[in-house]
Coordinates of C-alpha atoms and ligand atoms in Angstrom, one line a residue:
X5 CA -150.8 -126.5 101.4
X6 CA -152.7 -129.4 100.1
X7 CA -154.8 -129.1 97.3
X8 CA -158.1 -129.6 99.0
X9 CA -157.6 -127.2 101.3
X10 CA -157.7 -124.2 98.7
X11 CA -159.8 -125.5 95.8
X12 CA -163.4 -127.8 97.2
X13 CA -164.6 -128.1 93.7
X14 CA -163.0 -131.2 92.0
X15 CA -161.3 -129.7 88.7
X16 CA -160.0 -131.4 85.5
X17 CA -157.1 -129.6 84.0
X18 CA -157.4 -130.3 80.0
X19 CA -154.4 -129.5 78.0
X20 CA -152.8 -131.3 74.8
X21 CA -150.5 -129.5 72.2
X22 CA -152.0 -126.9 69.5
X23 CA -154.5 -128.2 67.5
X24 CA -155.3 -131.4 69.7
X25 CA -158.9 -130.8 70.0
X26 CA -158.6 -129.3 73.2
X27 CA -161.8 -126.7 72.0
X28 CA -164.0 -130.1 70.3
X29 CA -163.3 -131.6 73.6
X30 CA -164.4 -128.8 76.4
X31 CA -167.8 -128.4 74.2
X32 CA -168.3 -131.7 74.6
X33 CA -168.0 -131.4 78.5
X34 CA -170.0 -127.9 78.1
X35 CA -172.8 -129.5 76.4
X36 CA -173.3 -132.2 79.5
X37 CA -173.6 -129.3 81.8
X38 CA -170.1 -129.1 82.9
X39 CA -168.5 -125.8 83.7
X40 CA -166.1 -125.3 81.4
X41 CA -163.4 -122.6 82.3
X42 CA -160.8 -121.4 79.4
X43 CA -157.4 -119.8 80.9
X44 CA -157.1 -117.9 76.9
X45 CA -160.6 -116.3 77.6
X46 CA -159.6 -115.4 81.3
X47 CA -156.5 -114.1 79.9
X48 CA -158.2 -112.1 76.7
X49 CA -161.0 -110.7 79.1
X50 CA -158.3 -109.4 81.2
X51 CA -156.6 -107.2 79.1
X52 CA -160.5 -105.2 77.1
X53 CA -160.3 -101.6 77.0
X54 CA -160.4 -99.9 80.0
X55 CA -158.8 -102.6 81.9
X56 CA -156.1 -101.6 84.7
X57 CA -153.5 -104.7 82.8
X58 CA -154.5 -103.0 79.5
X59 CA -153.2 -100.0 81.4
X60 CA -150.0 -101.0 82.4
X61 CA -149.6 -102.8 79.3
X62 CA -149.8 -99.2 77.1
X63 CA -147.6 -97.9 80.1
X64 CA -144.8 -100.3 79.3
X65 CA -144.7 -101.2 75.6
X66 CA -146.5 -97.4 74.5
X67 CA -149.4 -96.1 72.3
X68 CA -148.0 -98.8 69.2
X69 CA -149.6 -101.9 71.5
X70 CA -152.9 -100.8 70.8
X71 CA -155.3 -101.0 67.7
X72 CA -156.8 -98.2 65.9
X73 CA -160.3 -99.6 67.6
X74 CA -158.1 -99.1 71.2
X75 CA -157.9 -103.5 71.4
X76 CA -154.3 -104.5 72.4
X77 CA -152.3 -105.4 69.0
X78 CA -151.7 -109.4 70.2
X79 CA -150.0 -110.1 67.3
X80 CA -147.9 -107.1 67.8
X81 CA -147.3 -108.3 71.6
X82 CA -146.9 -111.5 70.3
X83 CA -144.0 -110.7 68.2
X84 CA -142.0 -107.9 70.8
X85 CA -142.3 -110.3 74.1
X86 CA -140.6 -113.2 71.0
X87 CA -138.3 -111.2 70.5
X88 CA -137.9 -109.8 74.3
X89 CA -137.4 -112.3 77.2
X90 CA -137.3 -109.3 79.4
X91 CA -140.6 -108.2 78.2
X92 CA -142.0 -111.6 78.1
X93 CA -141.1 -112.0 82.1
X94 CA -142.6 -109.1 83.2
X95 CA -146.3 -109.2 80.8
X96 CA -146.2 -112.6 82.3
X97 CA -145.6 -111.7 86.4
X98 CA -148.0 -109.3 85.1
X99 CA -150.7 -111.0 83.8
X100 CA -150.3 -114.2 85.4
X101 CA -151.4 -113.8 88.9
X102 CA -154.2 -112.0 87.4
X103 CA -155.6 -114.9 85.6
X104 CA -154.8 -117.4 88.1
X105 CA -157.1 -115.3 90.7
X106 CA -159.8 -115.1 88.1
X107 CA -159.3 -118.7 87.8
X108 CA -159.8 -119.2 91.0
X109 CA -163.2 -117.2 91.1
X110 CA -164.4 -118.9 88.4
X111 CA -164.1 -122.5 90.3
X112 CA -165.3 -121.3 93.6
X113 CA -168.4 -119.8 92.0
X114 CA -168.7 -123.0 90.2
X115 CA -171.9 -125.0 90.4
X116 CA -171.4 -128.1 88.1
X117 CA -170.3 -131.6 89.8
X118 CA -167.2 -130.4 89.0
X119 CA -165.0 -128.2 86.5
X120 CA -162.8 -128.6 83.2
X121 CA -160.3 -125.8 83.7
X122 CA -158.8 -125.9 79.5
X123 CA -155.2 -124.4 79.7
X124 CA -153.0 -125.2 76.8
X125 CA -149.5 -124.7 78.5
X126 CA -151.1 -126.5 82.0
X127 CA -148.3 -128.7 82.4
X128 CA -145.4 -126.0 81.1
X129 CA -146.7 -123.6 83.6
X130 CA -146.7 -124.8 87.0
X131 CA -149.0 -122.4 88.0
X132 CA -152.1 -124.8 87.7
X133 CA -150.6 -127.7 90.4
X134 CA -154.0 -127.7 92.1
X135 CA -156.2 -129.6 89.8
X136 CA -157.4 -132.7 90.8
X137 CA -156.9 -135.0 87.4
X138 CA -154.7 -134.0 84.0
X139 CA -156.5 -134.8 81.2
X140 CA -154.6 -134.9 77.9
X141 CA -156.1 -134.9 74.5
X142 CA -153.8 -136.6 72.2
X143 CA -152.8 -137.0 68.3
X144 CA -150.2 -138.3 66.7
X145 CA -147.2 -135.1 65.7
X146 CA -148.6 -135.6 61.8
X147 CA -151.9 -135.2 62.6
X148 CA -151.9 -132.0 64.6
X149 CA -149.6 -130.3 62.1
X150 CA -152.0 -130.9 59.6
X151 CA -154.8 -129.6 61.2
X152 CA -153.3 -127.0 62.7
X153 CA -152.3 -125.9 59.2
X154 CA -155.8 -126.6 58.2
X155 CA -157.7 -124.2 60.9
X156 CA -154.8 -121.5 61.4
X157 CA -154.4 -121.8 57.2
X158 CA -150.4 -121.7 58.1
X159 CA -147.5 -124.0 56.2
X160 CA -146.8 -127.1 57.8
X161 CA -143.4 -125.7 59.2
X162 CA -145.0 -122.6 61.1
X163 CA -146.9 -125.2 62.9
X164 CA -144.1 -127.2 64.1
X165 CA -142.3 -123.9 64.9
X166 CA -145.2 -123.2 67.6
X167 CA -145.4 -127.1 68.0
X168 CA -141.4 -127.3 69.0
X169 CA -142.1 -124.0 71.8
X170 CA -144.7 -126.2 73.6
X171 CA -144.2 -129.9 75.4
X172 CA -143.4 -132.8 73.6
X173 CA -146.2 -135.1 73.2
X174 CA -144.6 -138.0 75.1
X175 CA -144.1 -135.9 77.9
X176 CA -147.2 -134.7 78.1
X177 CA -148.6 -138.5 77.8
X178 CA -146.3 -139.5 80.9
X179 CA -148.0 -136.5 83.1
X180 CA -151.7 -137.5 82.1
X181 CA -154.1 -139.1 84.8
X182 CA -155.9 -139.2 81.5
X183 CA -156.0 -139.7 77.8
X184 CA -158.3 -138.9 75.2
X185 CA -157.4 -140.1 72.0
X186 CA -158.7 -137.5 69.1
X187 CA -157.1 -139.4 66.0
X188 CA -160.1 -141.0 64.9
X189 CA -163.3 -138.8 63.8
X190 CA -164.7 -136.1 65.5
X191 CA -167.7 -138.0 66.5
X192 CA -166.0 -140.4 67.9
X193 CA -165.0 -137.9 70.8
X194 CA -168.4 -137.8 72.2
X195 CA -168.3 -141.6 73.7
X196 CA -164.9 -141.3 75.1
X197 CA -165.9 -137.5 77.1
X198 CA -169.2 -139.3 78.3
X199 CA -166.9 -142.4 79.9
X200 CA -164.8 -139.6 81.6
X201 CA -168.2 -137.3 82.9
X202 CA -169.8 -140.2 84.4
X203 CA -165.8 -141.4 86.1
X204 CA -165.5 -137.3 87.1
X205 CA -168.4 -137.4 88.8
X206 CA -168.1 -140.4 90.9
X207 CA -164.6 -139.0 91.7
X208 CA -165.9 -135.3 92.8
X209 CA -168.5 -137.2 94.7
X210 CA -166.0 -139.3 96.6
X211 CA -164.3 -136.2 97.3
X212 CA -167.2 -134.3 98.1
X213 CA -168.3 -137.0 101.1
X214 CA -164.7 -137.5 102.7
X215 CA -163.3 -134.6 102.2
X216 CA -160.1 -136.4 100.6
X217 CA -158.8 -136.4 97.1
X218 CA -159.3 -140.2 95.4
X219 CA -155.9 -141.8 95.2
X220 CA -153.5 -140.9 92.8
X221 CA -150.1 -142.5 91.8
X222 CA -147.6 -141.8 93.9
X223 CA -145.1 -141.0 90.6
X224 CA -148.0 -138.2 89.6
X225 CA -145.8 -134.8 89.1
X226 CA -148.0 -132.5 91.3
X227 CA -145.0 -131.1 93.3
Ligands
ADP325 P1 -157.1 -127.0 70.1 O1 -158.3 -126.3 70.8 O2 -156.5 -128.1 70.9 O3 -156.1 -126.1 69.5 P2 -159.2 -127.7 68.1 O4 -160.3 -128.3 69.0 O5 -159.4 -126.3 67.6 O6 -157.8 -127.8 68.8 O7 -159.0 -128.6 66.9 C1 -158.0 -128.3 65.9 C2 -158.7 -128.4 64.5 O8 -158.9 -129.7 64.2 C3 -160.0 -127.7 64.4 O9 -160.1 -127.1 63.1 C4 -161.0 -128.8 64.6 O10 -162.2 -128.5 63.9 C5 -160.3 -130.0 64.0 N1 -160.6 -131.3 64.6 C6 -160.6 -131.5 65.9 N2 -160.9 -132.8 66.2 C7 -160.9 -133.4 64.9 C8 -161.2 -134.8 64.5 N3 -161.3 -135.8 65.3 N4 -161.2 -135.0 63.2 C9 -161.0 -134.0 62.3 N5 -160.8 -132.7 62.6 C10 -160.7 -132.4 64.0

């Protein structure tokens, strides 16, 4: 099915490695009136207290998953689906239809021009195929360990242990539509995201009048 047909709001998928800027980005986009949707807040919001997948989750790993305060123990979950593939497979056949519906919801109740749908592993999952243009933010392999160290106040090498599990950068760069460069200073970000807004919106505008989906390149990977 073509994308159009399922999805009439234009959508940006945003991704880049941990630590990118991927969250300085999307409130940049949020604070020029864009809807921004986040695939980890889908995902958290899924799985509250109370939850049917919160549910199933205590029915499959037991009691132990869950905090005193009756949260689900990610760290815990974290650890056992690492250590599981089996368990990884099915939280994620789980969880992952789930969020993609949500996702879904979210964009067709969508009001802005268009939408930045942030999803870290966009281009690992497959699941995200639909969006209209990739946008990647980018910074050199040094940089991100070092601020991902920084923020998550974790040695250099955990980083690039979580850095090594997710694409490398060069692939990521050959699947962009588009690039935003986040080496310089934050403030420089907020030129570069206006240059995009004002190119999104033409583009969901175009789409909007004739029903068809600008040009992309024909090597794009949107099988
Ligand atoms: P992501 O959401 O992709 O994991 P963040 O937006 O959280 O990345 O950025 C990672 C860390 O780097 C955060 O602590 C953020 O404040 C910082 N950061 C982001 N962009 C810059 C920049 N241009 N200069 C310095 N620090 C930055």
């Amino acid at each position: 099915m073509a994308r159009q047909d399922r999805h009439t709001r234009f959508t940006v998928g945003l991704t880049g490695g941990i630590g990118s800027g991927k969250s300085a980005v999307s409130a940049l986009f949020a604070a020029l009136g864009v809807t921004v949707i986040d695939a980890d807040q889908v995902a958290r919001a899924l799985v509250t207290p109370g939850s049917p997948a919160l549910r199933s989750i205590v029915g499959h790993f037991g009691m132990p998953i869950l905090r005193q305060d009756g949260e689900l123990d990610r760290a815990r979950l974290r650890q056992l689906i690492f250590a599981d593939p089996d368990a990884r497979a099915w939280l994620e056949h789980l969880l992952h239809p789930l969020i993609r519906e949500r996702i879904e919801a979210l964009i067709a109740a969508a009001t802005s021009d268009y939408v930045l749908l942030v999803v870290p592993l966009l281009l690992e999952s497959g699941a995200y195929d639909f969006v209209n243009r990739v946008l990647v933010v980018d910074v050199p392999e040094a940089l991100q360990v070092a601020r991902v160290a920084a923020r998550d106040r974790i040695d250099p090498a955990a980083a690039k242990k979580i850095m090594a599990t997710q694409m490398p950068r060069q692939e990521r760069l050959a699947r962009a539509d588009d690039v935003i460069d986040n080496s310089g200073l934050e403030s420089d970000l907020n030129a570069e995201v206006k240059r995009l807004h004002e190119f999104y919106r033409q583009q969901s505008t175009r789409q909007h009048q004739t029903g068809q989906l600008p040009h992309l390149p024909e090597d794009r990977a949107l099988e």
